[in-house]
Tab-separated table of C-alpha atoms in Angstrom:
chain	number	residue	atom	x	y	z
A	1	MET	CA	-29.253	-10.992	21.961
A	2	SER	CA	-25.981	-12.195	23.461
A	3	ASP	CA	-25.273	-14.283	20.358
A	4	THR	CA	-25.107	-11.164	18.216
A	5	THR	CA	-23.010	-9.001	20.516
A	6	VAL	CA	-20.293	-11.498	21.527
A	7	PRO	CA	-18.942	-11.958	17.959
A	8	ARG	CA	-18.567	-8.159	17.519
A	9	ILE	CA	-16.550	-7.861	20.757
A	10	SER	CA	-14.415	-10.933	20.073
A	11	SER	CA	-13.797	-9.919	16.454
A	12	LEU	CA	-12.110	-6.610	17.366
A	13	PRO	CA	-8.784	-8.212	18.344
A	14	ALA	CA	-8.882	-10.244	15.113
A	15	ARG	CA	-9.565	-7.044	13.088
A	16	LEU	CA	-6.649	-5.221	14.804
A	17	VAL	CA	-4.370	-8.222	14.019
A	18	ARG	CA	-5.432	-8.023	10.379
A	19	LEU	CA	-4.908	-4.276	10.264
A	20	TYR	CA	-1.453	-4.138	11.852
A	21	GLY	CA	-0.333	-7.458	10.451
A	22	GLY	CA	-1.307	-6.237	7.023
A	23	LEU	CA	0.537	-2.919	7.421
A	24	ALA	CA	3.656	-4.749	8.620
A	25	LEU	CA	3.466	-7.106	5.658
A	26	TYR	CA	2.902	-4.182	3.282
A	27	GLY	CA	6.031	-2.462	4.652
A	28	ALA	CA	7.960	-5.680	4.121
A	29	GLY	CA	6.723	-5.825	0.543
A	30	ILE	CA	7.888	-2.254	-0.082
A	31	GLY	CA	11.294	-3.126	1.396
A	32	LEU	CA	11.628	-6.172	-0.834
A	33	GLN	CA	10.858	-4.255	-3.987
A	34	VAL	CA	13.099	-1.328	-3.098
A	35	GLU	CA	16.002	-3.658	-2.167
A	36	SER	CA	15.555	-5.653	-5.401
A	37	GLY	CA	16.682	-2.644	-7.418
A	38	LEU	CA	14.504	-3.804	-10.310
A	39	GLY	CA	11.730	-1.284	-9.922
A	40	ASN	CA	9.079	-0.217	-7.399
A	41	ASP	CA	5.322	0.077	-7.544
A	42	PRO	CA	4.182	3.525	-8.797
A	43	TRP	CA	3.685	5.158	-5.427
A	44	ASP	CA	7.012	3.980	-4.142
A	45	VAL	CA	8.758	5.194	-7.275
A	46	PHE	CA	7.434	8.598	-6.206
A	47	HIS	CA	8.348	8.081	-2.528
A	48	GLN	CA	11.869	6.922	-3.429
A	49	GLY	CA	12.330	9.833	-5.833
A	50	LEU	CA	11.345	12.363	-3.201
A	51	GLY	CA	13.636	10.600	-0.732
A	52	ILE	CA	16.581	10.885	-3.114
A	53	ARG	CA	15.931	14.584	-3.642
A	54	SER	CA	15.314	15.406	0.001
A	55	GLY	CA	17.785	13.092	1.683
A	56	LEU	CA	15.026	11.534	3.762
A	57	SER	CA	14.400	7.812	4.132
A	58	ILE	CA	11.631	6.375	1.946
A	59	GLY	CA	9.680	5.547	5.073
A	60	THR	CA	9.758	9.173	6.243
A	61	VAL	CA	8.554	10.238	2.840
A	62	ILE	CA	5.726	7.672	2.934
A	63	ILE	CA	4.568	9.093	6.251
A	64	GLY	CA	4.767	12.700	5.041
A	65	ILE	CA	3.033	12.060	1.759
A	66	GLY	CA	0.346	10.007	3.530
A	67	ALA	CA	-0.403	12.937	5.794
A	68	LEU	CA	-0.465	15.430	2.886
A	69	VAL	CA	-2.644	13.161	0.782
A	70	MET	CA	-5.196	13.085	3.604
A	71	LEU	CA	-5.690	16.776	3.084
A	72	LEU	CA	-7.215	15.900	-0.307
A	73	TRP	CA	-9.872	13.967	1.531
A	74	ILE	CA	-11.444	17.222	2.725
A	75	PRO	CA	-12.793	18.399	-0.660
A	76	LEU	CA	-13.525	14.776	-1.599
A	77	LYS	CA	-15.621	14.388	1.596
A	78	GLN	CA	-13.813	11.240	2.733
A	79	ARG	CA	-13.650	10.257	6.410
A	80	PRO	CA	-10.569	8.608	7.873
A	81	GLY	CA	-10.756	5.646	10.212
A	82	LEU	CA	-8.314	3.970	12.565
A	83	GLY	CA	-6.857	2.030	9.592
A	84	THR	CA	-6.289	5.322	7.719
A	85	ILE	CA	-4.441	6.935	10.594
A	86	SER	CA	-2.466	3.776	11.311
A	87	ASN	CA	-1.452	3.571	7.656
A	88	VAL	CA	-0.088	7.106	7.788
A	89	LEU	CA	1.757	6.532	11.076
A	90	PHE	CA	3.109	2.984	10.692
A	91	LEU	CA	3.535	1.978	7.049
A	92	GLY	CA	6.645	4.089	6.571
A	93	LEU	CA	8.132	2.776	9.818
A	94	PHE	CA	7.611	-0.819	8.698
A	95	ALA	CA	9.086	-0.024	5.221
A	96	ASP	CA	12.190	1.561	6.710
A	97	ALA	CA	12.632	-1.403	9.094
A	98	ALA	CA	12.373	-3.883	6.229
A	99	ILE	CA	14.920	-1.944	4.097
A	100	PHE	CA	17.284	-1.813	7.047
A	101	LEU	CA	17.004	-5.497	7.846
A	102	LEU	CA	16.931	-7.024	4.345
A	103	PRO	CA	20.269	-7.747	2.693
A	104	THR	CA	20.675	-6.236	-0.732
A	105	PRO	CA	20.779	-9.063	-3.324
A	106	SER	CA	23.697	-9.057	-5.716
A	107	HIS	CA	22.477	-11.805	-8.056
A	108	LEU	CA	19.726	-11.319	-10.638
A	109	ALA	CA	17.878	-14.447	-9.492
A	110	LEU	CA	17.668	-13.143	-5.929
A	111	GLN	CA	16.602	-9.738	-7.174
A	112	GLY	CA	13.784	-11.445	-9.071
A	113	LEU	CA	12.824	-13.419	-5.994
A	114	TYR	CA	12.649	-10.172	-3.994
A	115	VAL	CA	10.306	-8.685	-6.597
A	116	ALA	CA	8.056	-11.759	-6.549
A	117	LEU	CA	7.924	-11.904	-2.760
A	118	GLY	CA	7.364	-8.146	-2.628
A	119	VAL	CA	4.356	-8.165	-4.979
A	120	VAL	CA	2.803	-11.206	-3.239
A	121	SER	CA	3.331	-9.574	0.149
A	122	ILE	CA	1.708	-6.309	-0.907
A	123	ALA	CA	-1.296	-8.120	-2.456
A	124	LEU	CA	-1.890	-10.187	0.690
A	125	ALA	CA	-1.290	-7.163	2.912
A	126	THR	CA	-3.872	-5.102	0.975
A	127	VAL	CA	-6.509	-7.776	1.521
A	128	LEU	CA	-5.649	-8.070	5.213
A	129	TYR	CA	-5.718	-4.367	6.131
A	130	ILE	CA	-8.681	-3.385	3.981
A	131	GLY	CA	-10.529	-6.516	5.238
A	132	ALA	CA	-10.088	-5.216	8.801
A	133	GLY	CA	-12.803	-2.712	7.910
A	134	MET	CA	-11.191	0.192	9.765
A	135	GLY	CA	-10.799	2.629	6.880
A	136	PRO	CA	-8.802	2.692	3.637
A	137	GLY	CA	-5.228	3.977	3.326
A	138	PRO	CA	-4.881	7.662	2.515
A	139	ARG	CA	-3.920	6.961	-1.127
A	140	ASP	CA	-6.821	4.522	-1.618
A	141	GLY	CA	-9.191	7.159	-0.157
A	142	VAL	CA	-8.260	9.605	-2.939
A	143	MET	CA	-9.188	6.969	-5.465
A	144	THR	CA	-12.575	6.214	-3.882
A	145	GLY	CA	-13.188	9.937	-3.569
A	146	LEU	CA	-12.624	10.390	-7.277
A	147	VAL	CA	-15.007	7.488	-7.956
A	148	ARG	CA	-17.645	9.344	-5.942
A	149	LEU	CA	-17.186	12.305	-8.276
A	150	GLY	CA	-18.053	10.124	-11.235
A	151	LEU	CA	-14.817	8.507	-12.418
A	152	SER	CA	-14.604	4.743	-12.845
A	153	VAL	CA	-12.379	2.822	-10.431
A	154	ARG	CA	-10.113	1.870	-13.336
A	155	LEU	CA	-9.775	5.416	-14.646
A	156	ALA	CA	-9.284	6.922	-11.198
A	157	ARG	CA	-6.523	4.459	-10.325
A	158	PHE	CA	-4.908	4.794	-13.724
A	159	LEU	CA	-4.758	8.609	-13.507
A	160	ILE	CA	-3.322	8.607	-9.991
A	161	GLU	CA	-0.715	5.934	-10.618
A	162	VAL	CA	0.453	7.314	-13.942
A	163	THR	CA	0.856	10.733	-12.312
A	164	VAL	CA	2.892	9.551	-9.365
A	165	LEU	CA	4.928	7.129	-11.506
A	166	ALA	CA	5.900	9.877	-13.939
A	167	ALA	CA	6.714	12.336	-11.147
A	168	GLY	CA	8.710	9.702	-9.266
A	169	TRP	CA	10.672	8.713	-12.352
A	170	LEU	CA	11.583	12.343	-13.053
A	171	LEU	CA	12.706	12.659	-9.409
A	172	GLY	CA	15.032	9.638	-9.788
A	173	GLY	CA	12.867	6.799	-8.421
A	174	THR	CA	13.575	3.300	-9.760
A	175	VAL	CA	11.350	2.175	-12.631
A	176	GLY	CA	11.992	-1.220	-14.212
A	177	VAL	CA	10.800	-4.715	-14.672
A	178	GLY	CA	9.649	-4.836	-11.057
A	179	THR	CA	7.272	-1.976	-11.797
A	180	LEU	CA	5.844	-3.870	-14.738
A	181	VAL	CA	5.482	-7.084	-12.739
A	182	PHE	CA	3.658	-5.163	-10.004
A	183	ALA	CA	1.276	-3.568	-12.500
A	184	LEU	CA	0.403	-6.930	-14.124
A	185	ALA	CA	0.250	-9.097	-11.047
A	186	ILE	CA	-1.146	-6.998	-8.209
A	187	GLY	CA	-4.768	-7.124	-9.346
A	188	PRO	CA	-4.987	-10.900	-9.950
A	189	LEU	CA	-3.048	-11.685	-6.761
A	190	THR	CA	-5.195	-9.436	-4.636
A	191	GLN	CA	-8.336	-11.058	-6.085
A	192	LEU	CA	-6.868	-14.512	-5.387
A	193	PHE	CA	-6.205	-13.721	-1.728
A	194	THR	CA	-9.784	-12.553	-1.180
A	195	ARG	CA	-10.788	-16.204	-1.503
A	196	TRP	CA	-9.043	-16.996	1.814
A	197	PHE	CA	-9.382	-13.587	3.451
A	198	PRO	CA	-12.735	-12.124	2.439
A	199	LEU	CA	-13.025	-8.318	2.455
A	200	THR	CA	-16.446	-8.418	4.164
């Protein structure tokens, strides 16, 4: 009996480290892509565009949109967890901190390095915080909710990301080679990192 209960208790700190370490790393990845100036991932094109129009920092927009997106969980019958709430509260703060601390690269090679590090960071961060098993991020929850309604994962993600990318571009968010690199690399990199950090 004790052999089955001790791992659960001792694993909680490790799960919290994965959750908050993953969110911090995700924020750093956002900061790297934004500072590169070469293009953001679809959601951050949208966040940046709203920030430009509203005068708010991208982190503040991330927090606000995360909270609003959670409202969509109600008709989709999704339930938030600690990871979901933490994503809403902290991801934007970590992103703003990274943008504030990172120097803006002036050379194309450094910009490219920022993009590469940003995409790798976000892929690893995704595996870490989802693997903590404390609930998906608010944006991921919309996708899984649509899957429950009968859409495939691929179609649900495609529809969401095309919508926010187009809206963000119209609002003035940065779309470029970094956006393309993210789209092509995020899936394979995330799959790669699950070898070392299993999701279950």
